[in-house]
Amino acid sequence: MATSSLVSLSTFTPIRYSNSSSSTSSLFPLSSFHLHSSLTNELSLNTTFITPTLTYSGSSSNEKWRTRVSFFPSFFKTGKDVKTLKQQLLDAISLLDRGADATPEDQQRIDKMARELEAVNSIKEPLKSDLLNGKWELIYTTSVSILQTQRPKFLRSKVNYQAINLDTLRAQNIESSPFFNQVTADLTPLNASKVAVKFDYFKIFGLIPVKAPERATGSLEITYLDDDLR
Protein backbone atom coordinates (compact mmCIF):
# COMPACT_ATOMS: atom_id res chain seq x y z
CA MET A 1 0.00 0.00 0.00
CA ALA A 2 0.97 3.55 -0.34
CA THR A 3 -0.06 6.60 1.56
CA SER A 4 -2.17 8.95 -0.50
CA SER A 5 -5.48 9.25 -2.25
CA LEU A 6 -5.02 6.07 -4.26
CA VAL A 7 -5.23 2.51 -3.02
CA SER A 8 -3.89 -0.59 -4.73
CA LEU A 9 -3.53 -4.30 -3.90
CA SER A 10 -1.49 -6.99 -5.62
CA THR A 11 -0.62 -10.68 -5.33
CA PHE A 12 2.71 -12.32 -5.92
CA THR A 13 3.33 -14.84 -8.68
CA PRO A 14 6.02 -17.54 -8.34
CA ILE A 15 8.96 -16.67 -10.57
CA ARG A 16 12.62 -17.44 -11.07
CA TYR A 17 15.28 -14.81 -11.45
CA SER A 18 18.09 -14.94 -13.93
CA ASN A 19 20.62 -12.56 -15.42
CA SER A 20 18.84 -12.61 -18.73
CA SER A 21 17.49 -9.31 -20.05
CA SER A 22 14.43 -10.90 -21.58
CA SER A 23 11.13 -11.29 -19.81
CA THR A 24 7.62 -12.57 -20.29
CA SER A 25 4.37 -12.04 -18.45
CA SER A 26 5.25 -14.97 -16.21
CA LEU A 27 9.03 -14.65 -15.98
CA PHE A 28 10.92 -11.57 -14.87
CA PRO A 29 14.73 -11.38 -14.79
CA LEU A 30 16.36 -9.76 -11.80
CA SER A 31 18.17 -7.40 -14.10
CA SER A 32 15.11 -5.99 -15.81
CA PHE A 33 11.90 -4.80 -14.16
CA HIS A 34 8.99 -2.87 -15.53
CA LEU A 35 6.01 -0.84 -14.36
CA HIS A 36 2.52 -0.71 -15.86
CA SER A 37 2.50 2.00 -18.52
CA SER A 38 -0.85 3.10 -17.21
CA LEU A 39 0.77 3.82 -13.87
CA THR A 40 3.00 6.55 -15.18
CA ASN A 41 0.81 9.41 -14.05
CA GLU A 42 -0.20 7.73 -10.82
CA LEU A 43 3.33 7.10 -9.77
CA SER A 44 3.61 10.33 -8.19
CA LEU A 45 3.04 7.74 -6.18
CA ASN A 46 2.64 4.93 -8.01
CA THR A 47 0.26 3.36 -8.32
CA THR A 48 0.08 4.86 -7.15
CA PHE A 49 0.32 3.64 -6.16
CA ILE A 50 -0.08 6.82 -4.48
CA THR A 51 -2.95 5.86 -2.52
CA PRO A 52 -3.18 3.07 -0.17
CA THR A 53 -2.17 0.15 -2.27
CA LEU A 54 -2.28 -3.55 -1.66
CA THR A 55 -0.42 -6.13 -3.63
CA TYR A 56 0.64 -9.73 -3.46
CA SER A 57 4.04 -10.81 -4.58
CA GLY A 58 5.96 -13.95 -5.39
CA SER A 59 9.12 -15.13 -3.76
CA SER A 60 12.11 -13.17 -2.65
CA SER A 61 14.56 -15.40 -4.39
CA ASN A 62 12.63 -18.13 -6.10
CA GLU A 63 9.00 -18.84 -5.36
CA LYS A 64 6.83 -16.92 -2.90
CA TRP A 65 3.83 -14.71 -2.67
CA ARG A 66 3.92 -11.31 -1.07
CA THR A 67 2.11 -8.08 -0.41
CA ARG A 68 2.33 -4.47 0.63
CA VAL A 69 0.64 -1.86 2.87
CA SER A 70 1.76 1.01 5.22
CA PHE A 71 3.62 0.59 8.48
CA PHE A 72 2.99 1.43 12.12
CA PRO A 73 4.30 -0.33 15.25
CA SER A 74 2.55 -3.62 15.87
CA PHE A 75 1.81 -2.63 19.47
CA PHE A 76 -0.91 -0.30 18.14
CA LYS A 77 -2.89 -3.42 17.27
CA THR A 78 -6.24 -3.52 18.97
CA GLY A 79 -8.40 -6.61 18.94
CA LYS A 80 -8.11 -8.31 15.56
CA ASP A 81 -4.83 -9.94 14.58
CA VAL A 82 -3.00 -9.43 11.30
CA LYS A 83 -4.33 -12.63 9.73
CA THR A 84 -7.93 -11.66 10.46
CA LEU A 85 -7.52 -8.08 9.23
CA LYS A 86 -5.85 -9.25 6.04
CA GLN A 87 -8.48 -11.87 5.27
CA GLN A 88 -11.29 -9.39 5.87
CA LEU A 89 -9.64 -6.95 3.48
CA LEU A 90 -9.16 -9.59 0.78
CA ASP A 91 -12.75 -10.76 1.17
CA ALA A 92 -13.98 -7.18 0.84
CA ILE A 93 -12.21 -6.58 -2.46
CA SER A 94 -12.84 -10.01 -3.99
CA LEU A 95 -16.13 -8.99 -5.66
CA LEU A 96 -15.05 -5.52 -6.81
CA ASP A 97 -13.32 -6.47 -10.10
CA ARG A 98 -9.95 -5.06 -8.94
CA GLY A 99 -11.77 -1.86 -7.93
CA ALA A 100 -13.61 -1.19 -11.19
CA ASP A 101 -16.98 -1.98 -9.55
CA ALA A 102 -16.23 -0.15 -6.30
CA THR A 103 -18.56 2.67 -5.27
CA PRO A 104 -17.23 5.70 -3.33
CA GLU A 105 -18.57 4.01 -0.20
CA ASP A 106 -16.71 0.79 -1.08
CA GLN A 107 -13.50 2.77 -1.60
CA GLN A 108 -13.82 4.45 1.80
CA ARG A 109 -14.47 1.09 3.46
CA ILE A 110 -11.47 -0.54 1.77
CA ASP A 111 -9.27 2.43 2.63
CA LYS A 112 -10.23 2.17 6.30
CA MET A 113 -9.55 -1.58 6.35
CA ALA A 114 -6.20 -1.08 4.62
CA ARG A 115 -5.14 1.51 7.18
CA GLU A 116 -6.09 -0.84 10.01
CA LEU A 117 -3.84 -3.48 8.48
CA GLU A 118 -1.05 -0.95 7.97
CA ALA A 119 -1.23 -0.13 11.67
CA VAL A 120 -0.10 -3.64 12.62
CA ASN A 121 2.68 -3.93 10.07
CA SER A 122 5.84 -5.29 11.70
CA ILE A 123 8.28 -4.53 8.86
CA LYS A 124 9.27 -0.91 9.37
CA GLU A 125 11.98 -0.77 6.69
CA PRO A 126 10.48 -2.61 3.68
CA LEU A 127 13.24 -1.52 1.29
CA LYS A 128 15.69 -3.53 3.39
CA SER A 129 13.57 -6.68 3.16
CA ASP A 130 13.93 -9.15 0.30
CA LEU A 131 10.22 -9.89 0.72
CA LEU A 132 9.67 -6.98 -1.65
CA ASN A 133 11.60 -8.65 -4.47
CA GLY A 134 9.51 -10.51 -7.03
CA LYS A 135 6.51 -10.27 -9.31
CA TRP A 136 3.22 -8.89 -7.99
CA GLU A 137 -0.24 -9.08 -9.49
CA LEU A 138 -2.56 -6.13 -8.94
CA ILE A 139 -5.81 -7.20 -7.25
CA TYR A 140 -7.29 -3.83 -6.25
CA THR A 141 -6.74 -0.14 -6.99
CA THR A 142 -8.63 3.15 -6.97
CA SER A 143 -6.62 4.47 -9.93
CA VAL A 144 -8.91 5.18 -12.89
CA SER A 145 -5.99 5.16 -15.33
CA ILE A 146 -4.94 1.69 -14.21
CA LEU A 147 -8.49 0.33 -14.21
CA GLN A 148 -9.14 1.96 -17.61
CA THR A 149 -12.82 2.26 -16.74
CA GLN A 150 -13.32 4.73 -19.58
CA ARG A 151 -12.81 1.85 -22.02
CA PRO A 152 -15.20 -1.01 -22.82
CA LYS A 153 -14.33 -4.08 -20.71
CA PHE A 154 -12.98 -6.02 -23.68
CA LEU A 155 -10.34 -3.30 -24.21
CA ARG A 156 -9.15 -3.22 -20.59
CA SER A 157 -6.08 -5.03 -19.32
CA LYS A 158 -7.14 -8.34 -17.81
CA VAL A 159 -4.17 -8.64 -15.44
CA ASN A 160 -1.50 -6.18 -14.32
CA TYR A 161 1.87 -7.24 -12.91
CA GLN A 162 4.67 -5.36 -11.23
CA ALA A 163 8.11 -6.90 -10.72
CA ILE A 164 10.60 -5.35 -8.33
CA ASN A 165 14.30 -6.08 -7.87
CA LEU A 166 15.95 -4.25 -4.98
CA ASP A 167 19.39 -5.63 -5.87
CA THR A 168 19.42 -3.85 -9.22
CA LEU A 169 16.92 -1.13 -8.24
CA ARG A 170 14.85 -1.90 -11.32
CA ALA A 171 11.11 -2.33 -11.76
CA GLN A 172 8.80 -3.50 -14.52
CA ASN A 173 5.06 -3.09 -15.04
CA ILE A 174 3.23 -5.35 -17.47
CA GLU A 175 -0.34 -5.39 -18.72
CA SER A 176 -1.87 -8.59 -20.07
CA SER A 177 -4.22 -8.83 -23.05
CA PRO A 178 -5.42 -7.16 -25.12
CA PHE A 179 -2.41 -4.82 -25.52
CA PHE A 180 0.43 -6.34 -23.43
CA ASN A 181 1.97 -2.92 -22.77
CA GLN A 182 5.07 -2.74 -20.58
CA VAL A 183 7.24 -0.09 -18.97
CA THR A 184 10.61 -0.35 -17.24
CA ALA A 185 12.01 2.00 -14.60
CA ASP A 186 14.94 2.80 -12.33
CA LEU A 187 14.31 3.07 -8.59
CA THR A 188 16.14 5.45 -6.26
CA PRO A 189 15.62 4.97 -2.50
CA LEU A 190 14.47 8.13 -0.71
CA ASN A 191 14.14 6.54 2.72
CA ALA A 192 13.48 3.09 4.22
CA SER A 193 10.02 2.81 2.65
CA LYS A 194 9.91 5.10 -0.39
CA VAL A 195 11.61 5.17 -3.79
CA ALA A 196 11.71 7.70 -6.61
CA VAL A 197 10.69 6.16 -9.94
CA LYS A 198 12.23 7.16 -13.30
CA PHE A 199 10.69 5.41 -16.30
CA ASP A 200 13.06 4.68 -19.17
CA TYR A 201 11.25 2.59 -21.79
CA PHE A 202 7.70 1.69 -22.70
CA LYS A 203 6.85 -1.32 -24.86
CA ILE A 204 3.73 -1.11 -26.97
CA PHE A 205 2.08 -4.49 -27.52
CA GLY A 206 5.09 -5.88 -25.65
CA LEU A 207 7.21 -5.46 -28.79
CA ILE A 208 7.68 -1.84 -29.87
CA PRO A 209 10.13 0.04 -27.57
CA VAL A 210 9.51 3.74 -26.99
CA LYS A 211 11.86 5.88 -24.91
CA ALA A 212 10.02 7.46 -21.99
CA PRO A 213 9.97 11.28 -21.79
CA GLU A 214 12.02 12.98 -19.06
CA ARG A 215 8.84 13.94 -17.23
CA ALA A 216 7.90 10.26 -16.79
CA THR A 217 8.76 10.12 -13.10
CA GLY A 218 7.01 9.38 -9.86
CA SER A 219 7.46 7.75 -6.47
CA LEU A 220 6.44 4.52 -4.77
CA GLU A 221 5.93 4.16 -1.03
CA ILE A 222 5.65 0.75 0.61
CA THR A 223 3.33 1.20 3.58
CA TYR A 224 2.89 -2.49 4.38
CA LEU A 225 4.82 -5.66 3.64
CA ASP A 226 4.61 -9.28 4.71
CA ASP A 227 5.05 -12.71 3.13
CA ASP A 228 2.05 -12.41 0.83
CA LEU A 229 0.70 -8.87 0.83
CA ARG A 230 2.08 -5.49 -0.10
PDB file of C-alpha atoms in Angstrom:
ATOM      1  CA  MET A   1       0.000   0.000   0.000  1.00  0.00           C
ATOM      2  CA  ALA A   2       0.969   3.553  -0.344  1.00  0.00           C
ATOM      3  CA  THR A   3      -0.058   6.604   1.564  1.00  0.00           C
ATOM      4  CA  SER A   4      -2.169   8.954  -0.497  1.00  0.00           C
ATOM      5  CA  SER A   5      -5.478   9.249  -2.251  1.00  0.00           C
ATOM      6  CA  LEU A   6      -5.016   6.075  -4.255  1.00  0.00           C
ATOM      7  CA  VAL A   7      -5.231   2.509  -3.025  1.00  0.00           C
ATOM      8  CA  SER A   8      -3.888  -0.592  -4.732  1.00  0.00           C
ATOM      9  CA  LEU A   9      -3.529  -4.302  -3.900  1.00  0.00           C
ATOM     10  CA  SER A  10      -1.488  -6.993  -5.617  1.00  0.00           C
ATOM     11  CA  THR A  11      -0.624 -10.684  -5.331  1.00  0.00           C
ATOM     12  CA  PHE A  12       2.712 -12.318  -5.921  1.00  0.00           C
ATOM     13  CA  THR A  13       3.330 -14.844  -8.683  1.00  0.00           C
ATOM     14  CA  PRO A  14       6.017 -17.544  -8.338  1.00  0.00           C
ATOM     15  CA  ILE A  15       8.959 -16.668 -10.569  1.00  0.00           C
ATOM     16  CA  ARG A  16      12.625 -17.441 -11.073  1.00  0.00           C
ATOM     17  CA  TYR A  17      15.276 -14.807 -11.451  1.00  0.00           C
ATOM     18  CA  SER A  18      18.087 -14.937 -13.925  1.00  0.00           C
ATOM     19  CA  ASN A  19      20.621 -12.564 -15.417  1.00  0.00           C
ATOM     20  CA  SER A  20      18.837 -12.611 -18.733  1.00  0.00           C
ATOM     21  CA  SER A  21      17.493  -9.310 -20.047  1.00  0.00           C
ATOM     22  CA  SER A  22      14.431 -10.904 -21.580  1.00  0.00           C
ATOM     23  CA  SER A  23      11.126 -11.292 -19.806  1.00  0.00           C
ATOM     24  CA  THR A  24       7.621 -12.569 -20.292  1.00  0.00           C
ATOM     25  CA  SER A  25       4.374 -12.039 -18.454  1.00  0.00           C
ATOM     26  CA  SER A  26       5.246 -14.966 -16.208  1.00  0.00           C
ATOM     27  CA  LEU A  27       9.031 -14.650 -15.982  1.00  0.00           C
ATOM     28  CA  PHE A  28      10.919 -11.566 -14.867  1.00  0.00           C
ATOM     29  CA  PRO A  29      14.732 -11.379 -14.793  1.00  0.00           C
ATOM     30  CA  LEU A  30      16.361  -9.762 -11.796  1.00  0.00           C
ATOM     31  CA  SER A  31      18.169  -7.402 -14.097  1.00  0.00           C
ATOM     32  CA  SER A  32      15.109  -5.989 -15.807  1.00  0.00           C
ATOM     33  CA  PHE A  33      11.903  -4.805 -14.156  1.00  0.00           C
ATOM     34  CA  HIS A  34       8.992  -2.870 -15.531  1.00  0.00           C
ATOM     35  CA  LEU A  35       6.006  -0.841 -14.365  1.00  0.00           C
ATOM     36  CA  HIS A  36       2.516  -0.712 -15.856  1.00  0.00           C
ATOM     37  CA  SER A  37       2.500   1.995 -18.517  1.00  0.00           C
ATOM     38  CA  SER A  38      -0.853   3.096 -17.212  1.00  0.00           C
ATOM     39  CA  LEU A  39       0.768   3.822 -13.867  1.00  0.00           C
ATOM     40  CA  THR A  40       3.000   6.555 -15.177  1.00  0.00           C
ATOM     41  CA  ASN A  41       0.813   9.412 -14.053  1.00  0.00           C
ATOM     42  CA  GLU A  42      -0.198   7.735 -10.821  1.00  0.00           C
ATOM     43  CA  LEU A  43       3.325   7.100  -9.766  1.00  0.00           C
ATOM     44  CA  SER A  44       3.611  10.332  -8.186  1.00  0.00           C
ATOM     45  CA  LEU A  45       3.042   7.745  -6.179  1.00  0.00           C
ATOM     46  CA  ASN A  46       2.638   4.934  -8.008  1.00  0.00           C
ATOM     47  CA  THR A  47       0.258   3.356  -8.319  1.00  0.00           C
ATOM     48  CA  THR A  48       0.078   4.865  -7.150  1.00  0.00           C
ATOM     49  CA  PHE A  49       0.323   3.635  -6.158  1.00  0.00           C
ATOM     50  CA  ILE A  50      -0.077   6.819  -4.484  1.00  0.00           C
ATOM     51  CA  THR A  51      -2.950   5.860  -2.515  1.00  0.00           C
ATOM     52  CA  PRO A  52      -3.180   3.068  -0.173  1.00  0.00           C
ATOM     53  CA  THR A  53      -2.165   0.149  -2.266  1.00  0.00           C
ATOM     54  CA  LEU A  54      -2.277  -3.550  -1.661  1.00  0.00           C
ATOM     55  CA  THR A  55      -0.420  -6.131  -3.635  1.00  0.00           C
ATOM     56  CA  TYR A  56       0.641  -9.727  -3.459  1.00  0.00           C
ATOM     57  CA  SER A  57       4.037 -10.807  -4.578  1.00  0.00           C
ATOM     58  CA  GLY A  58       5.960 -13.951  -5.392  1.00  0.00           C
ATOM     59  CA  SER A  59       9.116 -15.128  -3.755  1.00  0.00           C
ATOM     60  CA  SER A  60      12.114 -13.172  -2.654  1.00  0.00           C
ATOM     61  CA  SER A  61      14.562 -15.404  -4.395  1.00  0.00           C
ATOM     62  CA  ASN A  62      12.627 -18.132  -6.100  1.00  0.00           C
ATOM     63  CA  GLU A  63       9.000 -18.836  -5.358  1.00  0.00           C
ATOM     64  CA  LYS A  64       6.825 -16.924  -2.902  1.00  0.00           C
ATOM     65  CA  TRP A  65       3.832 -14.712  -2.668  1.00  0.00           C
ATOM     66  CA  ARG A  66       3.921 -11.310  -1.066  1.00  0.00           C
ATOM     67  CA  THR A  67       2.113  -8.078  -0.414  1.00  0.00           C
ATOM     68  CA  ARG A  68       2.333  -4.474   0.632  1.00  0.00           C
ATOM     69  CA  VAL A  69       0.642  -1.857   2.869  1.00  0.00           C
ATOM     70  CA  SER A  70       1.756   1.012   5.220  1.00  0.00           C
ATOM     71  CA  PHE A  71       3.624   0.591   8.481  1.00  0.00           C
ATOM     72  CA  PHE A  72       2.991   1.427  12.116  1.00  0.00           C
ATOM     73  CA  PRO A  73       4.296  -0.326  15.248  1.00  0.00           C
ATOM     74  CA  SER A  74       2.548  -3.617  15.875  1.00  0.00           C
ATOM     75  CA  PHE A  75       1.811  -2.633  19.473  1.00  0.00           C
ATOM     76  CA  PHE A  76      -0.911  -0.303  18.143  1.00  0.00           C
ATOM     77  CA  LYS A  77      -2.886  -3.422  17.270  1.00  0.00           C
ATOM     78  CA  THR A  78      -6.244  -3.524  18.969  1.00  0.00           C
ATOM     79  CA  GLY A  79      -8.403  -6.607  18.938  1.00  0.00           C
ATOM     80  CA  LYS A  80      -8.112  -8.313  15.555  1.00  0.00           C
ATOM     81  CA  ASP A  81      -4.833  -9.939  14.577  1.00  0.00           C
ATOM     82  CA  VAL A  82      -2.997  -9.431  11.296  1.00  0.00           C
ATOM     83  CA  LYS A  83      -4.326 -12.631   9.729  1.00  0.00           C
ATOM     84  CA  THR A  84      -7.934 -11.663  10.461  1.00  0.00           C
ATOM     85  CA  LEU A  85      -7.524  -8.078   9.235  1.00  0.00           C
ATOM     86  CA  LYS A  86      -5.853  -9.250   6.045  1.00  0.00           C
ATOM     87  CA  GLN A  87      -8.482 -11.872   5.269  1.00  0.00           C
ATOM     88  CA  GLN A  88     -11.292  -9.387   5.868  1.00  0.00           C
ATOM     89  CA  LEU A  89      -9.636  -6.954   3.477  1.00  0.00           C
ATOM     90  CA  LEU A  90      -9.163  -9.593   0.776  1.00  0.00           C
ATOM     91  CA  ASP A  91     -12.753 -10.760   1.174  1.00  0.00           C
ATOM     92  CA  ALA A  92     -13.985  -7.180   0.844  1.00  0.00           C
ATOM     93  CA  ILE A  93     -12.208  -6.576  -2.465  1.00  0.00           C
ATOM     94  CA  SER A  94     -12.844 -10.014  -3.986  1.00  0.00           C
ATOM     95  CA  LEU A  95     -16.126  -8.992  -5.658  1.00  0.00           C
ATOM     96  CA  LEU A  96     -15.048  -5.518  -6.811  1.00  0.00           C
ATOM     97  CA  ASP A  97     -13.317  -6.468 -10.096  1.00  0.00           C
ATOM     98  CA  ARG A  98      -9.954  -5.064  -8.943  1.00  0.00           C
ATOM     99  CA  GLY A  99     -11.770  -1.863  -7.929  1.00  0.00           C
ATOM    100  CA  ALA A 100     -13.613  -1.192 -11.191  1.00  0.00           C
ATOM    101  CA  ASP A 101     -16.977  -1.980  -9.553  1.00  0.00           C
ATOM    102  CA  ALA A 102     -16.227  -0.152  -6.297  1.00  0.00           C
ATOM    103  CA  THR A 103     -18.562   2.668  -5.266  1.00  0.00           C
ATOM    104  CA  PRO A 104     -17.227   5.699  -3.331  1.00  0.00           C
ATOM    105  CA  GLU A 105     -18.571   4.009  -0.196  1.00  0.00           C
ATOM    106  CA  ASP A 106     -16.713   0.794  -1.085  1.00  0.00           C
ATOM    107  CA  GLN A 107     -13.502   2.770  -1.596  1.00  0.00           C
ATOM    108  CA  GLN A 108     -13.817   4.451   1.795  1.00  0.00           C
ATOM    109  CA  ARG A 109     -14.470   1.094   3.456  1.00  0.00           C
ATOM    110  CA  ILE A 110     -11.470  -0.542   1.773  1.00  0.00           C
ATOM    111  CA  ASP A 111      -9.266   2.433   2.628  1.00  0.00           C
ATOM    112  CA  LYS A 112     -10.235   2.165   6.296  1.00  0.00           C
ATOM    113  CA  MET A 113      -9.548  -1.580   6.345  1.00  0.00           C
ATOM    114  CA  ALA A 114      -6.196  -1.080   4.620  1.00  0.00           C
ATOM    115  CA  ARG A 115      -5.143   1.508   7.179  1.00  0.00           C
ATOM    116  CA  GLU A 116      -6.095  -0.837  10.007  1.00  0.00           C
ATOM    117  CA  LEU A 117      -3.839  -3.476   8.482  1.00  0.00           C
ATOM    118  CA  GLU A 118      -1.047  -0.947   7.975  1.00  0.00           C
ATOM    119  CA  ALA A 119      -1.230  -0.126  11.673  1.00  0.00           C
ATOM    120  CA  VAL A 120      -0.100  -3.641  12.621  1.00  0.00           C
ATOM    121  CA  ASN A 121       2.680  -3.933  10.070  1.00  0.00           C
ATOM    122  CA  SER A 122       5.835  -5.291  11.703  1.00  0.00           C
ATOM    123  CA  ILE A 123       8.275  -4.531   8.858  1.00  0.00           C
ATOM    124  CA  LYS A 124       9.266  -0.914   9.373  1.00  0.00           C
ATOM    125  CA  GLU A 125      11.976  -0.769   6.686  1.00  0.00           C
ATOM    126  CA  PRO A 126      10.485  -2.607   3.678  1.00  0.00           C
ATOM    127  CA  LEU A 127      13.239  -1.520   1.287  1.00  0.00           C
ATOM    128  CA  LYS A 128      15.694  -3.526   3.387  1.00  0.00           C
ATOM    129  CA  SER A 129      13.572  -6.679   3.158  1.00  0.00           C
ATOM    130  CA  ASP A 130      13.927  -9.150   0.304  1.00  0.00           C
ATOM    131  CA  LEU A 131      10.221  -9.893   0.718  1.00  0.00           C
ATOM    132  CA  LEU A 132       9.674  -6.979  -1.654  1.00  0.00           C
ATOM    133  CA  ASN A 133      11.596  -8.652  -4.475  1.00  0.00           C
ATOM    134  CA  GLY A 134       9.507 -10.507  -7.029  1.00  0.00           C
ATOM    135  CA  LYS A 135       6.515 -10.268  -9.313  1.00  0.00           C
ATOM    136  CA  TRP A 136       3.220  -8.892  -7.994  1.00  0.00           C
ATOM    137  CA  GLU A 137      -0.244  -9.085  -9.494  1.00  0.00           C
ATOM    138  CA  LEU A 138      -2.564  -6.134  -8.937  1.00  0.00           C
ATOM    139  CA  ILE A 139      -5.809  -7.199  -7.248  1.00  0.00           C
ATOM    140  CA  TYR A 140      -7.285  -3.830  -6.245  1.00  0.00           C
ATOM    141  CA  THR A 141      -6.739  -0.142  -6.992  1.00  0.00           C
ATOM    142  CA  THR A 142      -8.627   3.147  -6.967  1.00  0.00           C
ATOM    143  CA  SER A 143      -6.623   4.473  -9.930  1.00  0.00           C
ATOM    144  CA  VAL A 144      -8.912   5.183 -12.891  1.00  0.00           C
ATOM    145  CA  SER A 145      -5.987   5.159 -15.326  1.00  0.00           C
ATOM    146  CA  ILE A 146      -4.941   1.686 -14.209  1.00  0.00           C
ATOM    147  CA  LEU A 147      -8.485   0.327 -14.205  1.00  0.00           C
ATOM    148  CA  GLN A 148      -9.142   1.958 -17.612  1.00  0.00           C
ATOM    149  CA  THR A 149     -12.822   2.265 -16.744  1.00  0.00           C
ATOM    150  CA  GLN A 150     -13.317   4.735 -19.584  1.00  0.00           C
ATOM    151  CA  ARG A 151     -12.812   1.850 -22.024  1.00  0.00           C
ATOM    152  CA  PRO A 152     -15.197  -1.012 -22.823  1.00  0.00           C
ATOM    153  CA  LYS A 153     -14.335  -4.078 -20.715  1.00  0.00           C
ATOM    154  CA  PHE A 154     -12.981  -6.023 -23.680  1.00  0.00           C
ATOM    155  CA  LEU A 155     -10.336  -3.304 -24.209  1.00  0.00           C
ATOM    156  CA  ARG A 156      -9.153  -3.217 -20.587  1.00  0.00           C
ATOM    157  CA  SER A 157      -6.078  -5.027 -19.319  1.00  0.00           C
ATOM    158  CA  LYS A 158      -7.141  -8.342 -17.809  1.00  0.00           C
ATOM    159  CA  VAL A 159      -4.169  -8.638 -15.445  1.00  0.00           C
ATOM    160  CA  ASN A 160      -1.499  -6.176 -14.317  1.00  0.00           C
ATOM    161  CA  TYR A 161       1.866  -7.237 -12.913  1.00  0.00           C
ATOM    162  CA  GLN A 162       4.673  -5.363 -11.234  1.00  0.00           C
ATOM    163  CA  ALA A 163       8.106  -6.901 -10.718  1.00  0.00           C
ATOM    164  CA  ILE A 164      10.603  -5.347  -8.332  1.00  0.00           C
ATOM    165  CA  ASN A 165      14.302  -6.082  -7.870  1.00  0.00           C
ATOM    166  CA  LEU A 166      15.952  -4.252  -4.982  1.00  0.00           C
ATOM    167  CA  ASP A 167      19.391  -5.634  -5.870  1.00  0.00           C
ATOM    168  CA  THR A 168      19.424  -3.851  -9.223  1.00  0.00           C
ATOM    169  CA  LEU A 169      16.920  -1.129  -8.243  1.00  0.00           C
ATOM    170  CA  ARG A 170      14.848  -1.896 -11.322  1.00  0.00           C
ATOM    171  CA  ALA A 171      11.113  -2.326 -11.764  1.00  0.00           C
ATOM    172  CA  GLN A 172       8.805  -3.498 -14.516  1.00  0.00           C
ATOM    173  CA  ASN A 173       5.063  -3.093 -15.041  1.00  0.00           C
ATOM    174  CA  ILE A 174       3.229  -5.353 -17.467  1.00  0.00           C
ATOM    175  CA  GLU A 175      -0.341  -5.393 -18.718  1.00  0.00           C
ATOM    176  CA  SER A 176      -1.870  -8.585 -20.075  1.00  0.00           C
ATOM    177  CA  SER A 177      -4.219  -8.834 -23.049  1.00  0.00           C
ATOM    178  CA  PRO A 178      -5.424  -7.156 -25.117  1.00  0.00           C
ATOM    179  CA  PHE A 179      -2.413  -4.824 -25.515  1.00  0.00           C
ATOM    180  CA  PHE A 180       0.428  -6.339 -23.431  1.00  0.00           C
ATOM    181  CA  ASN A 181       1.972  -2.918 -22.772  1.00  0.00           C
ATOM    182  CA  GLN A 182       5.067  -2.744 -20.584  1.00  0.00           C
ATOM    183  CA  VAL A 183       7.240  -0.085 -18.969  1.00  0.00           C
ATOM    184  CA  THR A 184      10.611  -0.346 -17.238  1.00  0.00           C
ATOM    185  CA  ALA A 185      12.008   2.000 -14.603  1.00  0.00           C
ATOM    186  CA  ASP A 186      14.939   2.799 -12.332  1.00  0.00           C
ATOM    187  CA  LEU A 187      14.314   3.066  -8.591  1.00  0.00           C
ATOM    188  CA  THR A 188      16.138   5.455  -6.257  1.00  0.00           C
ATOM    189  CA  PRO A 189      15.620   4.966  -2.499  1.00  0.00           C
ATOM    190  CA  LEU A 190      14.473   8.128  -0.709  1.00  0.00           C
ATOM    191  CA  ASN A 191      14.136   6.535   2.724  1.00  0.00           C
ATOM    192  CA  ALA A 192      13.480   3.094   4.222  1.00  0.00           C
ATOM    193  CA  SER A 193      10.020   2.811   2.654  1.00  0.00           C
ATOM    194  CA  LYS A 194       9.909   5.100  -0.388  1.00  0.00           C
ATOM    195  CA  VAL A 195      11.613   5.175  -3.795  1.00  0.00           C
ATOM    196  CA  ALA A 196      11.707   7.704  -6.609  1.00  0.00           C
ATOM    197  CA  VAL A 197      10.685   6.163  -9.943  1.00  0.00           C
ATOM    198  CA  LYS A 198      12.233   7.157 -13.301  1.00  0.00           C
ATOM    199  CA  PHE A 199      10.691   5.407 -16.300  1.00  0.00           C
ATOM    200  CA  ASP A 200      13.058   4.678 -19.167  1.00  0.00           C
ATOM    201  CA  TYR A 201      11.253   2.588 -21.790  1.00  0.00           C
ATOM    202  CA  PHE A 202       7.701   1.692 -22.704  1.00  0.00           C
ATOM    203  CA  LYS A 203       6.855  -1.315 -24.857  1.00  0.00           C
ATOM    204  CA  ILE A 204       3.733  -1.111 -26.970  1.00  0.00           C
ATOM    205  CA  PHE A 205       2.081  -4.494 -27.520  1.00  0.00           C
ATOM    206  CA  GLY A 206       5.085  -5.883 -25.651  1.00  0.00           C
ATOM    207  CA  LEU A 207       7.206  -5.462 -28.790  1.00  0.00           C
ATOM    208  CA  ILE A 208       7.682  -1.837 -29.868  1.00  0.00           C
ATOM    209  CA  PRO A 209      10.126   0.035 -27.571  1.00  0.00           C
ATOM    210  CA  VAL A 210       9.506   3.739 -26.995  1.00  0.00           C
ATOM    211  CA  LYS A 211      11.859   5.881 -24.910  1.00  0.00           C
ATOM    212  CA  ALA A 212      10.019   7.462 -21.990  1.00  0.00           C
ATOM    213  CA  PRO A 213       9.974  11.285 -21.791  1.00  0.00           C
ATOM    214  CA  GLU A 214      12.022  12.985 -19.062  1.00  0.00           C
ATOM    215  CA  ARG A 215       8.843  13.944 -17.230  1.00  0.00           C
ATOM    216  CA  ALA A 216       7.900  10.265 -16.787  1.00  0.00           C
ATOM    217  CA  THR A 217       8.759  10.124 -13.097  1.00  0.00           C
ATOM    218  CA  GLY A 218       7.007   9.378  -9.856  1.00  0.00           C
ATOM    219  CA  SER A 219       7.457   7.746  -6.474  1.00  0.00           C
ATOM    220  CA  LEU A 220       6.439   4.522  -4.769  1.00  0.00           C
ATOM    221  CA  GLU A 221       5.927   4.158  -1.027  1.00  0.00           C
ATOM    222  CA  ILE A 222       5.652   0.754   0.614  1.00  0.00           C
ATOM    223  CA  THR A 223       3.333   1.200   3.576  1.00  0.00           C
ATOM    224  CA  TYR A 224       2.891  -2.491   4.384  1.00  0.00           C
ATOM    225  CA  LEU A 225       4.820  -5.657   3.638  1.00  0.00           C
ATOM    226  CA  ASP A 226       4.612  -9.283   4.710  1.00  0.00           C
ATOM    227  CA  ASP A 227       5.049 -12.708   3.132  1.00  0.00           C
ATOM    228  CA  ASP A 228       2.046 -12.412   0.832  1.00  0.00           C
ATOM    229  CA  LEU A 229       0.700  -8.872   0.828  1.00  0.00           C
ATOM    230  CA  ARG A 230       2.081  -5.493  -0.095  1.00  0.00           C
TER     231      ARG A 230
END
